[in-house]
Amino acid sequence: MENSIVKIKGNANELIFETAFLLHMCGYAFYTVPGWGIGIYYAFYLLFLGAGSYYSLGKILRTRSLSINMFTVWNLIFVLVAALSVLWAVSLGDTLDIAFRLFQNLITAYFLTDYVTNSGRMRRILNLTVFSVVFLAVTILIFTPVSQWFAGDIGNFYYNRNITSGIEIIGAIISLVLAFTGGEKKYYLCYFFLFLMVILSSSRRGIITLVAVSVMVILLSSGRKHLVRNILICLLVPVIVIVAIKNIPFLSDTIGKTMGDLVQYYFSGSTPDGSVAKRELYVAKGIEIFLTRPLTGYGGGAFIKLFSEDYGTSHYTHNNFVELLVSYGIIGFIAYYWIYPVIILKSVKGLLERNVYKILSFTLVIAMLISHVGTVSFYSKTDHVYLTISWLLPWFSYMQSSKKLKRRN
């Protein structure tokens, strides 16, 4: 502030785009709040579309050229497959709805890939992403009565705890890589807070995924000098989690019980918790439906309609792989998943060099693939942003305050 005038230093285009991106990402915290929540989300989304259009159109006018990267081409191919499935869809409304969501994801990803052209922007996008995840976690705490914080279902007040825990996992992984691999220790606070939120959700998939990927990050970031120490840390982390679950009352009564039911089901075939058996039924039925039309599938959202015809209840498969096969067949499955091995191959070359961004890209994709076993996310707005970030990361070098990275190990 000078002479009672506030001056914002920096590039105005960057400020506008990144502010709109932050609001868009934070807006998801209100997406499922009844009544006004979805209005807030779409207001922020439209703001992001405006900022993205302003930046990309200005770039086209300045350079007199239009750049289309492979990630946008992939998005476009998959959207076309989803849109064409209306020709044979069993649920026209659901197919069109999912195709529209995929089109939104295409536009979002294009604006993000068009904007992130240097390591400084990449680094700030990561900061904003972590902030948006922490914002979601804090919002969940605010909306959830304090008496339910330790009841094992935090996030179920207005949210699906499996979906929110999946988002928190992404924020935790980014924080851990920046803290442990990049040496930015302040991010440990975000990591442990988000780790706690995943535990409070009692999401079995969430806890198993976060522990497994945390171990992966530590091992991939290890140099020869500290390899033994880090292996011991990796062995210690699961032990601490198990001991905590067994000995802390609210954990043993919530996540301890659900984990015990899971183990009991796979060893004895029966459990008081019917969710595991139900999900196996959904997957088995989904594979059965897929085999009747393996090439093209039955259109987006088809499983819900076909399953309800046989069982009288509406459910989706709770499995991204099976849902894709039922919806779009082998063609759609390949059209969607071929980008994942491409990102992994781009990332894996830098793992032995302990490249911070490539380790982050690799672990984010692995975490998303693990999550696909337990949820349907190919049309998720947040997951697609995280996948876009995973695609972008290997193209840039790690930058910390414009200084050369001093490796922690």
Tab-separated table of N, CA and C in Angstrom, residues 171-292:
chain	number	residue	atom	x	y	z
A	171	GLY	N	-4.404	-34.330	-1.741
A	171	GLY	CA	-3.755	-33.217	-1.040
A	171	GLY	C	-2.645	-33.693	-0.125
A	172	ALA	N	-2.871	-34.828	0.544
A	172	ALA	CA	-1.854	-35.377	1.455
A	172	ALA	C	-0.616	-35.829	0.690
A	173	ILE	N	-0.812	-36.452	-0.470
A	173	ILE	CA	0.331	-36.933	-1.256
A	173	ILE	C	1.166	-35.756	-1.764
A	174	ILE	N	0.497	-34.731	-2.296
A	174	ILE	CA	1.233	-33.544	-2.758
A	174	ILE	C	2.020	-32.943	-1.598
A	175	SER	N	1.401	-32.853	-0.437
A	175	SER	CA	2.063	-32.272	0.742
A	175	SER	C	3.257	-33.102	1.169
A	176	LEU	N	3.099	-34.434	1.176
A	176	LEU	CA	4.203	-35.302	1.606
A	176	LEU	C	5.389	-35.214	0.655
A	177	VAL	N	5.127	-35.209	-0.646
A	177	VAL	CA	6.226	-35.127	-1.615
A	177	VAL	C	6.954	-33.791	-1.487
A	178	LEU	N	6.206	-32.699	-1.363
A	178	LEU	CA	6.856	-31.395	-1.209
A	178	LEU	C	7.638	-31.317	0.098
A	179	ALA	N	7.124	-31.972	1.158
A	179	ALA	CA	7.796	-31.917	2.457
A	179	ALA	C	8.979	-32.876	2.528
A	180	PHE	N	8.747	-34.141	2.221
A	180	PHE	CA	9.787	-35.166	2.407
A	180	PHE	C	10.802	-35.177	1.270
A	181	THR	N	10.306	-35.122	0.025
A	181	THR	CA	11.210	-35.176	-1.122
A	181	THR	C	11.802	-33.810	-1.436
A	182	GLY	N	10.950	-32.779	-1.368
A	182	GLY	CA	11.407	-31.432	-1.700
A	182	GLY	C	12.002	-30.663	-0.543
A	183	GLY	N	11.832	-31.166	0.688
A	183	GLY	CA	12.423	-30.520	1.848
A	183	GLY	C	11.670	-29.312	2.365
A	184	GLU	N	10.442	-29.073	1.892
A	184	GLU	CA	9.644	-27.944	2.368
A	184	GLU	C	8.818	-28.408	3.571
A	185	LYS	N	9.401	-28.336	4.729
A	185	LYS	CA	8.853	-28.989	5.914
A	185	LYS	C	7.500	-28.450	6.358
A	186	LYS	N	7.168	-27.225	5.962
A	186	LYS	CA	5.878	-26.654	6.368
A	186	LYS	C	4.712	-27.492	5.864
A	187	TYR	N	4.922	-28.255	4.795
A	187	TYR	CA	3.839	-29.061	4.236
A	187	TYR	C	3.536	-30.301	5.071
A	188	TYR	N	4.389	-30.623	6.023
A	188	TYR	CA	4.068	-31.734	6.927
A	188	TYR	C	2.780	-31.448	7.701
A	189	LEU	N	2.530	-30.181	8.039
A	189	LEU	CA	1.307	-29.826	8.761
A	189	LEU	C	0.074	-30.200	7.946
A	190	CYS	N	0.095	-29.877	6.647
A	190	CYS	CA	-1.027	-30.231	5.768
A	190	CYS	C	-1.163	-31.742	5.656
A	191	TYR	N	-0.025	-32.426	5.534
A	191	TYR	CA	-0.054	-33.887	5.376
A	191	TYR	C	-0.695	-34.565	6.576
A	192	PHE	N	-0.240	-34.228	7.774
A	192	PHE	CA	-0.765	-34.896	8.965
A	192	PHE	C	-2.221	-34.524	9.231
A	193	PHE	N	-2.602	-33.284	8.931
A	193	PHE	CA	-4.000	-32.888	9.096
A	193	PHE	C	-4.898	-33.683	8.152
A	194	LEU	N	-4.487	-33.798	6.883
A	194	LEU	CA	-5.295	-34.533	5.910
A	194	LEU	C	-5.281	-36.032	6.200
A	195	PHE	N	-4.152	-36.545	6.700
A	195	PHE	CA	-4.071	-37.946	7.112
A	195	PHE	C	-5.087	-38.205	8.225
A	196	LEU	N	-5.161	-37.303	9.195
A	196	LEU	CA	-6.124	-37.430	10.293
A	196	LEU	C	-7.554	-37.411	9.754
A	197	MET	N	-7.838	-36.540	8.791
A	197	MET	CA	-9.189	-36.456	8.230
A	197	MET	C	-9.582	-37.738	7.514
A	198	VAL	N	-8.625	-38.365	6.829
A	198	VAL	CA	-8.905	-39.648	6.171
A	198	VAL	C	-9.218	-40.714	7.213
A	199	ILE	N	-8.466	-40.719	8.315
A	199	ILE	CA	-8.716	-41.684	9.388
A	199	ILE	C	-10.094	-41.443	10.011
A	200	LEU	N	-10.436	-40.177	10.251
A	200	LEU	CA	-11.725	-39.850	10.856
A	200	LEU	C	-12.894	-40.260	9.967
A	201	SER	N	-12.647	-40.356	8.661
A	201	SER	CA	-13.721	-40.753	7.750
A	201	SER	C	-14.029	-42.244	7.839
A	202	SER	N	-13.100	-43.020	8.406
A	202	SER	CA	-13.230	-44.483	8.509
A	202	SER	C	-13.328	-45.148	7.141
A	203	SER	N	-12.805	-44.498	6.120
A	203	SER	CA	-12.804	-45.081	4.783
A	203	SER	C	-11.667	-46.102	4.686
A	204	ARG	N	-12.031	-47.377	4.559
A	204	ARG	CA	-10.999	-48.430	4.474
A	204	ARG	C	-10.105	-48.204	3.268
A	205	ARG	N	-10.731	-47.962	2.126
A	205	ARG	CA	-9.948	-47.739	0.920
A	205	ARG	C	-9.035	-46.531	1.074
A	206	GLY	N	-9.559	-45.458	1.701
A	206	GLY	CA	-8.776	-44.254	1.869
A	206	GLY	C	-7.547	-44.459	2.731
A	207	ILE	N	-7.720	-45.136	3.863
A	207	ILE	CA	-6.596	-45.354	4.780
A	207	ILE	C	-5.551	-46.272	4.161
A	208	ILE	N	-5.999	-47.367	3.547
A	208	ILE	CA	-5.065	-48.313	2.924
A	208	ILE	C	-4.294	-47.621	1.803
A	209	THR	N	-4.997	-46.840	0.976
A	209	THR	CA	-4.344	-46.147	-0.139
A	209	THR	C	-3.320	-45.133	0.357
A	210	LEU	N	-3.703	-44.330	1.342
A	210	LEU	CA	-2.799	-43.278	1.811
A	210	LEU	C	-1.564	-43.865	2.486
A	211	VAL	N	-1.729	-44.919	3.286
A	211	VAL	CA	-0.575	-45.553	3.921
A	211	VAL	C	0.348	-46.150	2.860
A	212	ALA	N	-0.234	-46.869	1.884
A	212	ALA	CA	0.569	-47.522	0.846
A	212	ALA	C	1.333	-46.504	0.005
A	213	VAL	N	0.666	-45.422	-0.400
A	213	VAL	CA	1.322	-44.426	-1.248
A	213	VAL	C	2.329	-43.607	-0.438
A	214	SER	N	2.068	-43.377	0.839
A	214	SER	CA	3.046	-42.685	1.689
A	214	SER	C	4.332	-43.486	1.787
A	215	VAL	N	4.190	-44.794	1.949
A	215	VAL	CA	5.368	-45.674	1.970
A	215	VAL	C	6.106	-45.596	0.639
A	216	MET	N	5.352	-45.577	-0.461
A	216	MET	CA	5.950	-45.493	-1.793
A	216	MET	C	6.750	-44.203	-1.949
A	217	VAL	N	6.178	-43.084	-1.483
A	217	VAL	CA	6.871	-41.791	-1.592
A	217	VAL	C	8.196	-41.834	-0.839
A	218	ILE	N	8.177	-42.375	0.367
A	218	ILE	CA	9.392	-42.430	1.192
A	218	ILE	C	10.467	-43.276	0.523
A	219	LEU	N	10.075	-44.434	-0.020
A	219	LEU	CA	11.053	-45.323	-0.654
A	219	LEU	C	11.604	-44.719	-1.943
A	220	LEU	N	10.733	-44.112	-2.753
A	220	LEU	CA	11.190	-43.519	-4.002
A	220	LEU	C	12.102	-42.322	-3.761
A	221	SER	N	11.933	-41.663	-2.622
A	221	SER	CA	12.737	-40.476	-2.306
A	221	SER	C	14.035	-40.810	-1.594
A	222	SER	N	14.263	-42.085	-1.368
A	222	SER	CA	15.426	-42.500	-0.576
A	222	SER	C	16.689	-42.571	-1.423
A	223	GLY	N	17.749	-41.991	-0.932
A	223	GLY	CA	19.062	-42.198	-1.514
A	223	GLY	C	19.710	-43.402	-0.859
A	224	ARG	N	20.840	-43.829	-1.374
A	224	ARG	CA	21.526	-44.998	-0.805
A	224	ARG	C	21.913	-44.769	0.649
A	225	LYS	N	22.295	-43.552	0.946
A	225	LYS	CA	22.783	-43.246	2.292
A	225	LYS	C	21.697	-43.457	3.340
A	226	HIS	N	20.464	-43.132	3.004
A	226	HIS	CA	19.373	-43.190	3.977
A	226	HIS	C	18.355	-44.284	3.659
A	227	LEU	N	18.723	-45.221	2.777
A	227	LEU	CA	17.776	-46.241	2.353
A	227	LEU	C	17.305	-47.107	3.516
A	228	VAL	N	18.243	-47.583	4.330
A	228	VAL	CA	17.876	-48.457	5.454
A	228	VAL	C	16.977	-47.719	6.433
A	229	ARG	N	17.328	-46.480	6.733
A	229	ARG	CA	16.516	-45.686	7.653
A	229	ARG	C	15.101	-45.519	7.133
A	230	ASN	N	14.987	-45.236	5.850
A	230	ASN	CA	13.667	-45.000	5.276
A	230	ASN	C	12.847	-46.286	5.163
A	231	ILE	N	13.517	-47.413	4.954
A	231	ILE	CA	12.801	-48.695	4.965
A	231	ILE	C	12.222	-48.953	6.353
A	232	LEU	N	12.993	-48.638	7.376
A	232	LEU	CA	12.498	-48.799	8.753
A	232	LEU	C	11.303	-47.876	9.012
A	233	ILE	N	11.364	-46.646	8.474
A	233	ILE	CA	10.238	-45.723	8.605
A	233	ILE	C	9.001	-46.323	7.935
A	234	CYS	N	9.195	-46.908	6.750
A	234	CYS	CA	8.075	-47.487	6.010
A	234	CYS	C	7.460	-48.675	6.750
A	235	LEU	N	8.290	-49.438	7.433
A	235	LEU	CA	7.771	-50.550	8.225
A	235	LEU	C	7.067	-50.044	9.472
A	236	LEU	N	7.545	-48.920	9.980
A	236	LEU	CA	6.996	-48.375	11.224
A	236	LEU	C	5.639	-47.706	11.020
A	237	VAL	N	5.452	-47.045	9.866
A	237	VAL	CA	4.204	-46.307	9.629
A	237	VAL	C	2.968	-47.194	9.722
A	238	PRO	N	2.915	-48.341	9.003
A	238	PRO	CA	1.731	-49.205	9.126
A	238	PRO	C	1.550	-49.747	10.541
A	239	VAL	N	2.656	-50.040	11.223
A	239	VAL	CA	2.574	-50.559	12.597
A	239	VAL	C	1.932	-49.519	13.517
A	240	ILE	N	2.368	-48.258	13.380
A	240	ILE	CA	1.799	-47.182	14.206
A	240	ILE	C	0.301	-47.045	13.941
A	241	VAL	N	-0.086	-47.103	12.659
A	241	VAL	CA	-1.498	-46.973	12.310
A	241	VAL	C	-2.313	-48.116	12.912
A	242	ILE	N	-1.800	-49.342	12.803
A	242	ILE	CA	-2.515	-50.519	13.339
A	242	ILE	C	-2.639	-50.439	14.853
A	243	VAL	N	-1.543	-50.078	15.525
A	243	VAL	CA	-1.565	-49.955	16.990
A	243	VAL	C	-2.548	-48.877	17.415
A	244	ALA	N	-2.539	-47.749	16.699
A	244	ALA	CA	-3.464	-46.657	17.031
A	244	ALA	C	-4.912	-47.102	16.873
A	245	ILE	N	-5.201	-47.830	15.793
A	245	ILE	CA	-6.564	-48.303	15.549
A	245	ILE	C	-7.019	-49.269	16.641
A	246	LYS	N	-6.095	-50.085	17.119
A	246	LYS	CA	-6.459	-51.073	18.140
A	246	LYS	C	-6.619	-50.473	19.527
A	247	ASN	N	-5.875	-49.418	19.833
A	247	ASN	CA	-5.808	-48.935	21.213
A	247	ASN	C	-6.531	-47.618	21.496
A	248	ILE	N	-6.809	-46.843	20.455
A	248	ILE	CA	-7.554	-45.595	20.667
A	248	ILE	C	-9.037	-45.904	20.509
A	249	PRO	N	-9.840	-45.683	21.547
A	249	PRO	CA	-11.238	-46.129	21.552
A	249	PRO	C	-12.054	-45.737	20.323
A	250	PHE	N	-12.029	-44.446	19.953
A	250	PHE	CA	-12.894	-44.045	18.844
A	250	PHE	C	-12.435	-44.649	17.520
A	251	LEU	N	-11.140	-44.967	17.400
A	251	LEU	CA	-10.635	-45.620	16.194
A	251	LEU	C	-11.005	-47.096	16.158
A	252	SER	N	-10.862	-47.762	17.305
A	252	SER	CA	-11.201	-49.192	17.349
A	252	SER	C	-12.692	-49.416	17.148
A	253	ASP	N	-13.522	-48.458	17.585
A	253	ASP	CA	-14.968	-48.592	17.440
A	253	ASP	C	-15.449	-48.256	16.037
A	254	THR	N	-14.626	-47.571	15.253
A	254	THR	CA	-15.053	-47.146	13.919
A	254	THR	C	-14.246	-47.870	12.841
A	255	ILE	N	-13.061	-47.357	12.529
A	255	ILE	CA	-12.279	-47.962	11.464
A	255	ILE	C	-11.805	-49.362	11.850
A	256	GLY	N	-11.553	-49.596	13.146
A	256	GLY	CA	-11.143	-50.933	13.588
A	256	GLY	C	-12.213	-51.962	13.293
A	257	LYS	N	-13.457	-51.603	13.508
A	257	LYS	CA	-14.572	-52.513	13.255
A	257	LYS	C	-14.729	-52.794	11.767
A	258	THR	N	-14.671	-51.734	10.945
A	258	THR	CA	-14.851	-51.939	9.506
A	258	THR	C	-13.689	-52.724	8.899
A	259	MET	N	-12.474	-52.473	9.385
A	259	MET	CA	-11.325	-53.249	8.917
A	259	MET	C	-11.469	-54.714	9.333
A	260	GLY	N	-11.923	-54.945	10.569
A	260	GLY	CA	-12.130	-56.304	11.054
A	260	GLY	C	-13.180	-57.030	10.236
A	261	ASP	N	-14.253	-56.325	9.875
A	261	ASP	CA	-15.296	-56.930	9.040
A	261	ASP	C	-14.749	-57.305	7.668
A	262	LEU	N	-13.863	-56.469	7.125
A	262	LEU	CA	-13.273	-56.736	5.826
A	262	LEU	C	-12.413	-58.001	5.867
A	263	VAL	N	-11.568	-58.095	6.885
A	263	VAL	CA	-10.710	-59.280	7.040
A	263	VAL	C	-11.563	-60.532	7.251
A	264	GLN	N	-12.579	-60.417	8.100
A	264	GLN	CA	-13.455	-61.546	8.386
A	264	GLN	C	-14.153	-62.047	7.124
A	265	TYR	N	-14.582	-61.106	6.269
A	265	TYR	CA	-15.297	-61.490	5.057
A	265	TYR	C	-14.399	-62.300	4.133
A	266	TYR	N	-13.169	-61.864	3.966
A	266	TYR	CA	-12.292	-62.546	3.015
A	266	TYR	C	-11.725	-63.858	3.549
A	267	PHE	N	-11.772	-64.053	4.866
A	267	PHE	CA	-11.284	-65.316	5.422
A	267	PHE	C	-12.404	-66.303	5.748
A	268	SER	N	-13.604	-65.800	6.049
A	268	SER	CA	-14.688	-66.710	6.428
A	268	SER	C	-15.889	-66.635	5.493
A	269	GLY	N	-15.946	-65.594	4.657
A	269	GLY	CA	-17.040	-65.466	3.713
A	269	GLY	C	-18.295	-64.822	4.283
A	270	SER	N	-18.264	-64.419	5.549
A	270	SER	CA	-19.421	-63.766	6.152
A	270	SER	C	-18.960	-62.624	7.049
A	271	THR	N	-19.831	-61.602	7.172
A	271	THR	CA	-19.503	-60.454	8.000
A	271	THR	C	-20.768	-59.653	8.268
A	272	PRO	N	-20.854	-59.000	9.434
A	272	PRO	CA	-22.015	-58.138	9.692
A	272	PRO	C	-22.111	-56.967	8.713
A	273	ASP	N	-20.976	-56.564	8.153
A	273	ASP	CA	-20.941	-55.457	7.206
A	273	ASP	C	-21.228	-55.991	5.808
A	274	GLY	N	-22.405	-55.664	5.274
A	274	GLY	CA	-22.789	-56.195	3.969
A	274	GLY	C	-22.247	-55.428	2.793
A	275	SER	N	-21.543	-54.305	3.034
A	275	SER	CA	-21.106	-53.463	1.923
A	275	SER	C	-20.089	-54.178	1.031
A	276	VAL	N	-19.213	-54.997	1.626
A	276	VAL	CA	-18.197	-55.691	0.830
A	276	VAL	C	-18.861	-56.693	-0.106
A	277	ALA	N	-19.806	-57.479	0.439
A	277	ALA	CA	-20.510	-58.465	-0.379
A	277	ALA	C	-21.319	-57.790	-1.482
A	278	LYS	N	-21.942	-56.661	-1.158
A	278	LYS	CA	-22.725	-55.934	-2.152
A	278	LYS	C	-21.845	-55.444	-3.287
A	279	ARG	N	-20.680	-54.927	-2.944
A	279	ARG	CA	-19.788	-54.414	-3.988
A	279	ARG	C	-19.287	-55.536	-4.879
A	280	GLU	N	-19.062	-56.709	-4.297
A	280	GLU	CA	-18.674	-57.855	-5.122
A	280	GLU	C	-19.808	-58.238	-6.068
A	281	LEU	N	-21.038	-58.139	-5.581
A	281	LEU	CA	-22.200	-58.410	-6.424
A	281	LEU	C	-22.271	-57.412	-7.570
A	282	TYR	N	-22.055	-56.120	-7.277
A	282	TYR	CA	-22.115	-55.097	-8.321
A	282	TYR	C	-21.070	-55.368	-9.403
A	283	VAL	N	-19.864	-55.712	-8.975
A	283	VAL	CA	-18.786	-55.968	-9.934
A	283	VAL	C	-19.103	-57.198	-10.780
A	284	ALA	N	-19.559	-58.281	-10.110
A	284	ALA	CA	-19.884	-59.507	-10.836
A	284	ALA	C	-21.002	-59.269	-11.852
A	285	LYS	N	-22.042	-58.533	-11.438
A	285	LYS	CA	-23.140	-58.215	-12.345
A	285	LYS	C	-22.664	-57.321	-13.479
A	286	GLY	N	-21.763	-56.380	-13.161
A	286	GLY	CA	-21.232	-55.492	-14.185
A	286	GLY	C	-20.461	-56.255	-15.248
A	287	ILE	N	-19.635	-57.199	-14.827
A	287	ILE	CA	-18.873	-58.011	-15.791
A	287	ILE	C	-19.821	-58.849	-16.645
A	288	GLU	N	-20.870	-59.372	-15.998
A	288	GLU	CA	-21.872	-60.158	-16.731
A	288	GLU	C	-22.544	-59.309	-17.812
A	289	ILE	N	-22.913	-58.066	-17.464
A	289	ILE	CA	-23.548	-57.167	-18.433
A	289	ILE	C	-22.565	-56.802	-19.541
A	290	PHE	N	-21.329	-56.511	-19.188
A	290	PHE	CA	-20.298	-56.141	-20.166
A	290	PHE	C	-20.110	-57.233	-21.217
A	291	LEU	N	-20.111	-58.480	-20.790
A	291	LEU	CA	-19.859	-59.591	-21.719
A	291	LEU	C	-20.970	-59.776	-22.746
A	292	THR	N	-22.149	-59.213	-22.469
A	292	THR	CA	-23.231	-59.312	-23.446
A	292	THR	C	-23.090	-58.290	-24.568
